[in-house]
Coordinates of C-alpha atoms and ligand atoms in Angstrom, one line a residue:
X1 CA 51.0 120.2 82.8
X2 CA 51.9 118.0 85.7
X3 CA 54.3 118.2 88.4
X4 CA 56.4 115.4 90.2
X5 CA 58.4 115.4 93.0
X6 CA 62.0 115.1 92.9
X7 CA 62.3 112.1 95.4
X8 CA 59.2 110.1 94.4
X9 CA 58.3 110.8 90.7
X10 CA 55.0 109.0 90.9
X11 CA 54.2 111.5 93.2
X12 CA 52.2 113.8 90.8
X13 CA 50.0 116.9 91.6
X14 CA 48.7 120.2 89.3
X15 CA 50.2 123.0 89.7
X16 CA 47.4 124.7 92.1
X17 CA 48.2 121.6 94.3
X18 CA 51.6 122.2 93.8
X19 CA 51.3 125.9 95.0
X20 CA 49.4 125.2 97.6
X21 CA 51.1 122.5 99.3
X22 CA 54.6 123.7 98.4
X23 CA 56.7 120.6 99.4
X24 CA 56.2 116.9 98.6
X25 CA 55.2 114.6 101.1
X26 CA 57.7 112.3 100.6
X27 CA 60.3 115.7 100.8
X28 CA 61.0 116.0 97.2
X29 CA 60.2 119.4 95.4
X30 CA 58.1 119.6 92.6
X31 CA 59.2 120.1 89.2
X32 CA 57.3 120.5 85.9
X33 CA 56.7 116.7 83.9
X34 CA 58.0 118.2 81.0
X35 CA 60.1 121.5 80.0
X36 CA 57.4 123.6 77.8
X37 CA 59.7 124.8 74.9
X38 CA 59.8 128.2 73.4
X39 CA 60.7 128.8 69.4
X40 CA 62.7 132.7 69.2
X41 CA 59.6 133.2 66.4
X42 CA 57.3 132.6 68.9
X43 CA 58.4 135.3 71.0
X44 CA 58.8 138.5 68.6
X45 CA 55.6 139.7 69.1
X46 CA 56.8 140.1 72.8
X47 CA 59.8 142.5 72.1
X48 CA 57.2 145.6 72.0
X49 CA 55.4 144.2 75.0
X50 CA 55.5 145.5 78.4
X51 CA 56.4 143.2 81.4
X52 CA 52.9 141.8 82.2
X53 CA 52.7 140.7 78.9
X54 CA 55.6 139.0 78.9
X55 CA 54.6 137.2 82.7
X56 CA 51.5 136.0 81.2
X57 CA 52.9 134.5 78.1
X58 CA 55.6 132.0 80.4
X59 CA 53.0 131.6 83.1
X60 CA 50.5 130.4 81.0
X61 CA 52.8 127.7 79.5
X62 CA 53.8 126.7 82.8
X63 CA 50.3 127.2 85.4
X64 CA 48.1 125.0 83.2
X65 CA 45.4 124.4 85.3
X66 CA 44.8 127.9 86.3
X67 CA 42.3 130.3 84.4
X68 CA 43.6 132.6 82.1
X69 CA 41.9 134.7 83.2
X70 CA 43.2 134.3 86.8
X71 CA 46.8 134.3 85.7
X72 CA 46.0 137.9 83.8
X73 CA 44.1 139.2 87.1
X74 CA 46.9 138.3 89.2
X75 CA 49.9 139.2 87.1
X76 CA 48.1 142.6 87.1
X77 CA 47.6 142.7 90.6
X78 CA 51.4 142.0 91.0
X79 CA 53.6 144.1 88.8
X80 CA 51.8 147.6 88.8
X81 CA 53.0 151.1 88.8
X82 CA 51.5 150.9 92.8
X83 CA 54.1 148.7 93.8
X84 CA 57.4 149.0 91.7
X85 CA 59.4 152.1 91.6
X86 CA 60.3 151.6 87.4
X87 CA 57.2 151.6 85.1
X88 CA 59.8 148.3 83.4
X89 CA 58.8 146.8 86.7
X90 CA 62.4 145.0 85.8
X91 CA 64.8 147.4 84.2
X92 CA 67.9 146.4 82.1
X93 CA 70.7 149.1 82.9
X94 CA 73.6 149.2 80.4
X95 CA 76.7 148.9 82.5
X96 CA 79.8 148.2 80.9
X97 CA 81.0 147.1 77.9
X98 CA 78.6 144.4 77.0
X99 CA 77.2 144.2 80.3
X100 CA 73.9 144.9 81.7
X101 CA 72.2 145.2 85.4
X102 CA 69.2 143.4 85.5
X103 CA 67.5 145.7 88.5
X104 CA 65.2 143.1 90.0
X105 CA 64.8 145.5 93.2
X106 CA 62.2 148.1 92.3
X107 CA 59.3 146.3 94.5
X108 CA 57.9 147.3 97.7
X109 CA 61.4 145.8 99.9
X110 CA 64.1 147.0 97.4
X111 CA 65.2 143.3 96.9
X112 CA 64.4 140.5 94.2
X113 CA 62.2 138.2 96.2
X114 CA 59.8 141.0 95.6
X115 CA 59.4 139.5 92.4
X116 CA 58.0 136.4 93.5
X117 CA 56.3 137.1 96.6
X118 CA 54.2 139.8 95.2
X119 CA 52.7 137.4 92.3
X120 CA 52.8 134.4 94.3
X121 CA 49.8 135.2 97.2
X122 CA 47.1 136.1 94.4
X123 CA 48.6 132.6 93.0
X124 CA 47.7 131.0 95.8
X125 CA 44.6 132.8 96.6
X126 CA 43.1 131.8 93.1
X127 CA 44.5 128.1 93.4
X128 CA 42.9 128.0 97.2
X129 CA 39.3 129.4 95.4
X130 CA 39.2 126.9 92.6
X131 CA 40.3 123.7 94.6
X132 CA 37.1 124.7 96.7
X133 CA 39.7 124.9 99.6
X134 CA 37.0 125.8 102.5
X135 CA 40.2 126.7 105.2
X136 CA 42.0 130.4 105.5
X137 CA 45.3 130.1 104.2
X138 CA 48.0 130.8 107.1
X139 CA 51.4 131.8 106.0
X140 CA 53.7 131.4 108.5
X141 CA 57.3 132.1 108.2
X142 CA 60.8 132.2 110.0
X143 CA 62.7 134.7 108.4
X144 CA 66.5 136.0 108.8
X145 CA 65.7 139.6 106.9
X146 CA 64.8 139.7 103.2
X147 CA 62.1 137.2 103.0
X148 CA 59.4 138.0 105.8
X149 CA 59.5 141.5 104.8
X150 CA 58.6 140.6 101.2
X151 CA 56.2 138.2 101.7
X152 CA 54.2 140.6 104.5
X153 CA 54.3 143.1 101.8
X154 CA 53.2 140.2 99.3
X155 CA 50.6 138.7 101.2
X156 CA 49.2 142.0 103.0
X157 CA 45.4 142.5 102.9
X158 CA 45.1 140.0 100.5
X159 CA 41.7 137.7 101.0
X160 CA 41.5 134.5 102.3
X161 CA 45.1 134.9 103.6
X162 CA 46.4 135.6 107.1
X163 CA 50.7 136.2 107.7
X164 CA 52.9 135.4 110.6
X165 CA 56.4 136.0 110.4
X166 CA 59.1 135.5 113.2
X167 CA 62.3 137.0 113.0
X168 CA 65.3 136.4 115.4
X169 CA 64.6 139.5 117.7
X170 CA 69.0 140.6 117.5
X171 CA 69.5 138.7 114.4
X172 CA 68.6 140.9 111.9
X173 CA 70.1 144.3 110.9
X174 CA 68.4 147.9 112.1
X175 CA 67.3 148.4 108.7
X176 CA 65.5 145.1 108.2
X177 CA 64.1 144.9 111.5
X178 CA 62.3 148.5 110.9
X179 CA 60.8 147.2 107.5
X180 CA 58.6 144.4 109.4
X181 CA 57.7 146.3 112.3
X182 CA 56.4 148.9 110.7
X183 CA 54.3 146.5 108.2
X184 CA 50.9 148.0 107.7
X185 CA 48.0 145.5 107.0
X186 CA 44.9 144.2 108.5
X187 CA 46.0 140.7 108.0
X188 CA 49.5 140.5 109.5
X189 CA 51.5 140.0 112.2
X190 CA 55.3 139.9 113.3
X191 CA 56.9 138.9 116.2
X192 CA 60.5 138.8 117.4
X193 CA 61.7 135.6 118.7
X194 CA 64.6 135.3 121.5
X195 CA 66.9 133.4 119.7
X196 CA 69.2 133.2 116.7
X197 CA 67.6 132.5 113.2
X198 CA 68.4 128.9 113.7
X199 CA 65.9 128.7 117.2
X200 CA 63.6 130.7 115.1
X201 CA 63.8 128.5 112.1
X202 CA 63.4 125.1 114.0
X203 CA 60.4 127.6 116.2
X204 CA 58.5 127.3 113.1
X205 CA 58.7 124.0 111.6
X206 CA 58.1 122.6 115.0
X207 CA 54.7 124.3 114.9
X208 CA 54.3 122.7 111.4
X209 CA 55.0 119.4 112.5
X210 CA 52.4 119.5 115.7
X211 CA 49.2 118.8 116.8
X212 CA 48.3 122.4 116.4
X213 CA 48.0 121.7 112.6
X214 CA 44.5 119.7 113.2
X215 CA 42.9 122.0 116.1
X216 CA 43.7 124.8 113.9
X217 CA 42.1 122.5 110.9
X218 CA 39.1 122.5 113.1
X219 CA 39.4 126.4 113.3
X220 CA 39.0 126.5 109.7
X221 CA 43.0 127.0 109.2
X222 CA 45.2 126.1 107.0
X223 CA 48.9 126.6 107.7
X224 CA 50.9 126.7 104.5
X225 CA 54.8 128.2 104.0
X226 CA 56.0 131.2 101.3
X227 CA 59.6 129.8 101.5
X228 CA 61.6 129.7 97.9
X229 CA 61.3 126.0 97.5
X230 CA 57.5 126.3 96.2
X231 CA 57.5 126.4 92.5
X232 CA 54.6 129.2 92.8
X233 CA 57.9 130.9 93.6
X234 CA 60.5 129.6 90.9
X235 CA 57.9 130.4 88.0
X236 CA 57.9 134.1 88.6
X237 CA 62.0 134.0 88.3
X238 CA 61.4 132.7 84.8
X239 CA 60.1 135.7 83.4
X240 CA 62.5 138.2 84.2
X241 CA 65.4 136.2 81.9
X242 CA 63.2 136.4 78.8
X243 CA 62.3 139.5 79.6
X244 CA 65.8 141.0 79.7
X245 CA 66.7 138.6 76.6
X246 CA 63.7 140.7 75.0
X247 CA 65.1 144.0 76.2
X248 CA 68.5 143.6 75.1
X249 CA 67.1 142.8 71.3
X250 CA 64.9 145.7 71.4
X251 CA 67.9 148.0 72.2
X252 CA 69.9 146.0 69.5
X253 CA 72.6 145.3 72.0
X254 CA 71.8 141.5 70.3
X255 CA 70.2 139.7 67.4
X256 CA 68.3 136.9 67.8
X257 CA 71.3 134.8 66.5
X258 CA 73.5 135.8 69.2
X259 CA 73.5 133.7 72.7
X260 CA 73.9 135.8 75.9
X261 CA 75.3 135.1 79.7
X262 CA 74.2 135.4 83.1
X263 CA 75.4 135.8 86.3
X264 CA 73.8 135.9 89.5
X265 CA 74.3 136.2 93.0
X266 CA 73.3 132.9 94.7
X267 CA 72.3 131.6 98.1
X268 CA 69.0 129.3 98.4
X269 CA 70.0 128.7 94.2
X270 CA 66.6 129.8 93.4
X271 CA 67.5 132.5 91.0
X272 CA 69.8 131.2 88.9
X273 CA 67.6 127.5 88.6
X274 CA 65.1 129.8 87.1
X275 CA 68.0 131.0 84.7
X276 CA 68.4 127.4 84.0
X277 CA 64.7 126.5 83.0
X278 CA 64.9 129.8 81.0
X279 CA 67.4 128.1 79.0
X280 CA 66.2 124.7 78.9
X281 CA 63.2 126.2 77.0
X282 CA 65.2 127.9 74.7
X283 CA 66.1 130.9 75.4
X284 CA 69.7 131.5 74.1
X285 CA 71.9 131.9 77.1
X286 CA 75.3 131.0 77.2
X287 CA 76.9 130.0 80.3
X288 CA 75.1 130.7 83.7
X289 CA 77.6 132.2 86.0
X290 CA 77.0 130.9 89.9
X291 CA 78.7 133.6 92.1
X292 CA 79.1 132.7 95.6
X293 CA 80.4 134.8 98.8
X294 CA 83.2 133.5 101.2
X295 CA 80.8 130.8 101.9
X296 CA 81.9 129.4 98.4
X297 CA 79.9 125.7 98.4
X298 CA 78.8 126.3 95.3
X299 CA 81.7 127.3 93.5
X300 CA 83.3 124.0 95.1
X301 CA 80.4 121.8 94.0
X302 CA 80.7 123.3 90.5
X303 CA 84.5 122.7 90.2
X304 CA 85.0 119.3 91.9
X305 CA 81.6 117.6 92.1
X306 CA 81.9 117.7 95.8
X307 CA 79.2 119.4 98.0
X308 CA 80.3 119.6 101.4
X309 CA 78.5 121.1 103.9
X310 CA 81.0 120.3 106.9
X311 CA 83.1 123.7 106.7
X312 CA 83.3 126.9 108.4
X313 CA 80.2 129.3 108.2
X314 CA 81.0 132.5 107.3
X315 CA 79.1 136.1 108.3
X316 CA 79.2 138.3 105.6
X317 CA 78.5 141.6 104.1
X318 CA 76.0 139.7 101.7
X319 CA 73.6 138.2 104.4
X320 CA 71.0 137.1 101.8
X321 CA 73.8 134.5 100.3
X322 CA 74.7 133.3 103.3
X323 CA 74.0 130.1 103.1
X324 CA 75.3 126.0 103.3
X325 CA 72.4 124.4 102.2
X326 CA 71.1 125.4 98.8
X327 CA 67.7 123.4 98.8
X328 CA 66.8 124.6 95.2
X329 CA 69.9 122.7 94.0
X330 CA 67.9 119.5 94.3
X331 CA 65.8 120.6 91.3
X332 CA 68.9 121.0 89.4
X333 CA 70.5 117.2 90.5
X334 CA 67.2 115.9 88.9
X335 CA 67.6 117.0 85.3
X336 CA 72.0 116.4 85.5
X337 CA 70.3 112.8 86.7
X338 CA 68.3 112.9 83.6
X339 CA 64.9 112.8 86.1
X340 CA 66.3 109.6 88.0
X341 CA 64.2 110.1 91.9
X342 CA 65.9 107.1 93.3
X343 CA 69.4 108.9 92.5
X344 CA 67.8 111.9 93.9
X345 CA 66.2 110.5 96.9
X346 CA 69.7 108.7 98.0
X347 CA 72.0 111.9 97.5
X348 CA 69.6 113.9 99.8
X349 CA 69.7 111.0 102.1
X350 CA 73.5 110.8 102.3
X351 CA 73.6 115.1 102.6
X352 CA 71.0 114.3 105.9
X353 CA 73.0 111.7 107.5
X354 CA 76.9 113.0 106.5
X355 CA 76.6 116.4 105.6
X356 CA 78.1 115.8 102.2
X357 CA 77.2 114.0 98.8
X358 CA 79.6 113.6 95.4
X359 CA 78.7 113.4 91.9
X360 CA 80.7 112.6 89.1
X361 CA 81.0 110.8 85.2
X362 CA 78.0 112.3 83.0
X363 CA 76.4 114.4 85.6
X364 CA 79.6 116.7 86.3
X365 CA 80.7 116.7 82.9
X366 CA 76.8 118.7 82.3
X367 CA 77.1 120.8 85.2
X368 CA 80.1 122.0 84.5
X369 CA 79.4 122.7 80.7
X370 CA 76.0 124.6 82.4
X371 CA 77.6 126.1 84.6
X372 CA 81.0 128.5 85.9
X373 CA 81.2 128.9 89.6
X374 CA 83.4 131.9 91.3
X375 CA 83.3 133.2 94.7
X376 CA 84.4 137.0 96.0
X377 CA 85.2 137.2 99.6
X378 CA 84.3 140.7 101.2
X379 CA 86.9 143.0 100.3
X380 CA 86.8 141.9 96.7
X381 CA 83.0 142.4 96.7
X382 CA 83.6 146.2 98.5
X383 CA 86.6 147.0 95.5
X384 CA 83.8 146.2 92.9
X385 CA 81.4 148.3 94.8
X386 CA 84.2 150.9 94.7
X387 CA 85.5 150.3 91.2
X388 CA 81.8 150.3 90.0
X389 CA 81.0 153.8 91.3
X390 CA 84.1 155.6 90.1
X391 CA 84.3 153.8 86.8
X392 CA 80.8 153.8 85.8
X393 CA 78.8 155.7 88.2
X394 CA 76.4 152.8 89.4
X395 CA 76.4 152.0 92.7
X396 CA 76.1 148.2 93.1
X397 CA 74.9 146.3 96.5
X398 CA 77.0 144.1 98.5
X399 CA 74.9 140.8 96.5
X400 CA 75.5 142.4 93.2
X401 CA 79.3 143.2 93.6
X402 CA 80.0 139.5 94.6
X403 CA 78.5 139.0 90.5
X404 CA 80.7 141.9 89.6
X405 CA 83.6 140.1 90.7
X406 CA 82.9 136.9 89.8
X407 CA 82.4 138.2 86.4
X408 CA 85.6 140.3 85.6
X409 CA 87.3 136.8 87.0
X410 CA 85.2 134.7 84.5
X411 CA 86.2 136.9 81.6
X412 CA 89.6 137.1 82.7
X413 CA 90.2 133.6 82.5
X414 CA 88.1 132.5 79.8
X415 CA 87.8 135.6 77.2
X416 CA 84.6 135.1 76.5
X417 CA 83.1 138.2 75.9
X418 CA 79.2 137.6 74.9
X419 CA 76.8 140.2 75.7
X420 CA 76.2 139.3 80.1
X421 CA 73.2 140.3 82.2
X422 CA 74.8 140.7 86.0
X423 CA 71.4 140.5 88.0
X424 CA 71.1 142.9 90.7
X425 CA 68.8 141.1 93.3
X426 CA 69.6 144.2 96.2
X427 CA 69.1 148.2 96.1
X428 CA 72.4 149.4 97.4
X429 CA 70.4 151.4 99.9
X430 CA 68.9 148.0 101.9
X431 CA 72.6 148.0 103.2
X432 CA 73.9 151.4 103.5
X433 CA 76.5 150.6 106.3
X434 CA 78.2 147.9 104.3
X435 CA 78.3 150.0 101.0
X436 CA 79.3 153.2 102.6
X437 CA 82.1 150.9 104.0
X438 CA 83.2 149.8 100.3
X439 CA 83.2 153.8 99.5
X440 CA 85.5 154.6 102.0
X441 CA 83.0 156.7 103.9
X442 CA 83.1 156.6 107.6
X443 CA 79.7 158.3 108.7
X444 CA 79.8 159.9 112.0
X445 CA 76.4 157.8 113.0
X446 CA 75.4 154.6 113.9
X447 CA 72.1 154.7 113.0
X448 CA 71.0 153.3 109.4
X449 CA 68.2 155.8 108.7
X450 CA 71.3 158.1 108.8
X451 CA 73.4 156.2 106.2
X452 CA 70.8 156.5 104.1
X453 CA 70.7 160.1 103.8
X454 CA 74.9 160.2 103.8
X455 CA 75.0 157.7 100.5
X456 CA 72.5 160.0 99.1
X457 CA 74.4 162.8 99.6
X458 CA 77.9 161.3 98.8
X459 CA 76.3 159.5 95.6
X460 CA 73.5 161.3 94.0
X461 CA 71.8 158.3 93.6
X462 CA 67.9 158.4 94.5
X463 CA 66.8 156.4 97.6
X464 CA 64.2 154.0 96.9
X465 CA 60.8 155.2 97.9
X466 CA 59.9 152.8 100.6
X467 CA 62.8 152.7 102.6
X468 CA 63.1 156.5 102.0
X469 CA 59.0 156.3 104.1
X470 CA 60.5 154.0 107.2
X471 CA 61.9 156.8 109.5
X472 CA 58.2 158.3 109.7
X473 CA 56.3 155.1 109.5
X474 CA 54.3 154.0 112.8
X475 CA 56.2 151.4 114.8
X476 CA 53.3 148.5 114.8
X477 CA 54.1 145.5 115.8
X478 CA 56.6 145.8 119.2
X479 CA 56.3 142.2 120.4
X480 CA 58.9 139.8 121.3
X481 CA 58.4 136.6 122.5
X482 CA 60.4 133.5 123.8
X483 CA 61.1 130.7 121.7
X484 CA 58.3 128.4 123.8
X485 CA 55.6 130.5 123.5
X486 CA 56.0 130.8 119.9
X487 CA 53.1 128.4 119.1
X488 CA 50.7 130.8 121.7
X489 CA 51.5 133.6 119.6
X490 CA 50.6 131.8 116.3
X491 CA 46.5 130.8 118.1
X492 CA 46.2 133.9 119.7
X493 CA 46.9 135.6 116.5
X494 CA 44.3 133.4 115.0
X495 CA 41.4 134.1 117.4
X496 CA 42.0 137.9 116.9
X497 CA 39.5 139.3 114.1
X498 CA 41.6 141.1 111.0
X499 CA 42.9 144.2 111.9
X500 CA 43.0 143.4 115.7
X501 CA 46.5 142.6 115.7
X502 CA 48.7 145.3 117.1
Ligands
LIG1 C1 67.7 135.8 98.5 C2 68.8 136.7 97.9 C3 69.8 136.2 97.1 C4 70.0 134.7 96.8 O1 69.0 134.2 95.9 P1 68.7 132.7 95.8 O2 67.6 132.6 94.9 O3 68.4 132.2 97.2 O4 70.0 132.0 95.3 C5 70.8 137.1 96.6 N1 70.7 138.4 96.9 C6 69.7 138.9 97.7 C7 69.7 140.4 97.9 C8 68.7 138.1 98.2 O5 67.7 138.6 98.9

């Protein structure tokens, strides 16, 4: 299978190119040439099957070019009993009446881009081997919490790799901040940046775009990116839908006859766009439920065709969806277009120059039969936190109450009562202030280490094993550095040997 970019569809690559490079040159993202389908008979022998089983089957259909044998390796490299909490490695929770968590957060960070980021490094390590790539990979990342912290713990000690992630030194909560400074590994390296996540952002790609690129080429470098736009990213997303489509006919909550829903949290739109290939292959889901925070440009987009990204940015108690400019969205804009790049090309030209593009007639009608959008501002996100715990007894994060929301909105207005997986892309412990807020509990501490053990106590619900190790963990990488000397940081980082770095 081929991929093609999104802007310039002659623009064609394998998907070990794809991984590797990440972006298109001409700015597009890479999709697959074709859809691979799936037939339901086709995937019965996978009901019994265990998680791995299940990656390998989709990744093979999708990763063409790659051994087998290095898509097995790596799958078991990724999603073992070392580094997720559940021996499911993605559990499906009953919740409610015909709803089900999908718990996407038992990885090393407690949040779903684990579930990328740890596949996608021995991804790219194979793809780097067998294109006879002769440079060290450099991964190097601006982050505003969630995502440096999962692809240190991703990339970590992994050969052939080296990680550098720069995070807005008072931009990032307590919590976060202590995951990446503690980060163990022989190949990595953090570093605060004096700025907002915006300086830090623009800190990085500036390094991208410089003449450092080709001294470091000359080094025997390679700078390359982990953000959620590389399909070595996406493809990982696609397994956990057929995997919870498999788990819900093995406990009989389906048949095979019945369709199902989803509804997921969104920011970057990732997520849910893997929902959407998922069902482009077949799988039998319903409608895909887009549930936004206060900063509803989604929901908007979805109801009036309009995406607008002149508007008020809101700070809220979901961080991770905080967000105006959904980049995966683009992917999605190609098939509604039915895969026309000049379309493509000119409504990502219009969204750089005026901050806003429109689509309407055929394309609207499809997104809108694909798709519901709903938002939950915060206090309706903290009453499903609160509503959640009392009624059920699950405790639900700040991401994963905006779904709830969203969701007893949808079936309110619509009735439709299919069988729903609500993904849960956060533990509720990776913000402890926020859902101790929702609670009603006012700790008498400011520190989040302390929060931790007060939900414990007030919940009974286990703390997740690596956030429960942070309070003891070694403090290893104390720098902080000004936004100019950013590029210094990245070559002196590079002409340190591995495991010289703190
Ligand atoms: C990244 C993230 C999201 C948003 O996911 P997208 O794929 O960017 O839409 C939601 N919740 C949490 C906890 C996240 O870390």
């Amino acid at each position: 299978m081929l991929y093609e970019s999104t802007r310039e569809k002659k623009n064609v690559l394998g998907a070990m190119e794809a991984i590797k490079q990440g972006i298109s040159p001409d700015g597009g993202l890479f999709v697959p040439q074709t859809i691979p389908a799936v037939l339901i008979k086709d995937l019965a022998s996978l009901v019994r099957a265990d998680y791995r089983e299940r990656a390998k089957f989709i990744l093979n259909l999708y990763l063409t070019d790659f051994k087998k044998e290095d898509i097995n390796n790596s799958v078991q490299a990724a999603y073992n009993e070392k580094s997720f909490q559940s021996p499911d490695i993605a559990p499906l929770e009953p919740l409610a009446d015909n709803l089900h968590t999908l718990e996407l957060w038992h990885g090393p960070t407690a949040a779903f881009k684990d579930m990328a980021l740890q596949l996608l490094p021995h991804l790219m390590t194979r793809a780097i081997i067998n294109t006879n790539e002769d440079k060290e990979i450099v991964i190097l990342t601006a982050t505003s919490g969630d995502t440096g912290k999962a692809a240190l713990e991703g990339f970590k000690d992994v050969e052939g790799t080296r990680i550098m992630v720069f995070y807005p030194a008072k931009g990032v909560s307590n919590m976060q901040r202590l995951q990446m400074i503690t980060q163990e590994g022989e190949n990595v390296k953090v570093m605060g940046v004096e700025g907002n996540f915006d300086d830090t952002q623009s800190g990085v790609k500036s390094i991208f775009a410089s003449d450092i690129n080709k001294q470091l080429e000359d080094k025997g470098f390679r700078l390359s990116s982990a953000n959620s736009i590389n399909w070595g990213r996406l493809v990982p997303q696609i397994v956990y839908y057929f995997s919870a489509w498999l788990d819900l006919l093995k406990t009989g909550a389906i048949t095979e006859s019945q369709s199902f829903n989803v509804v997921v949290p969104t920011g970057n739109f990732g997520n849910i766009l893997a929902a959407y290939y998922a069902k482009a292959m077949g799988l039998p889901i319903g409608r895909l439920i887009c549930a936004s925070n206060d900063n509803s440009i989604l929901t908007d987009f979805i109801n009036t065709g309009v995406y607008d990204t002149n508007r008020r940015f809101y700070t809220t108690t979901s961080p991770s969806m905080d967000i105006l400019i959904s980049s995966n969205l683009e992917r999605l804009l190609y098939e509604l277009y039915d895969r026309d790049d000049k379309k493509v090309l000119s409504l990502m030209q219009e969204l750089a120059t005026t901050g806003k593009y429109s689509i309407d007639g055929e394309a609207l009608k499809r997104l809108q039969a694909l798709m519901y959008g709903g938002y939950a501002n915060m206090d309706q996100a903290g009453l499903a936190i609160r509503e959640t715990f009392r009624e059920y007894d699950y405790l639900l994060d700040t991401h994963t109450a905006v779904g709830k929301s969203v969701y007893d909105e949808y079936r309110k207005e619509t009735g439709d009562d299919l069988a729903t997986i609500l993904v849960s892309t956060a533990s509720p412990y990776k913000f402890p202030a926020y859902v101790l807020d929702a609670l009603e509990i006012r700790p008498d501490s400011e520190d989040e280490l302390d929060h931790l053990e007060i939900l414990k106590k007030v919940t009974g619900k286990a703390i997740p094993g690596p956030l429960k190790g942070l309070a003891s963990k070694p403090i290893k990488h104390k720098g902080v550095c000004e936004i100019k000397d950013m590029e210094g940081q990245v070559l002196s980082f590079l002409e340190q040997g591995l495991g010289e770095n703190e």
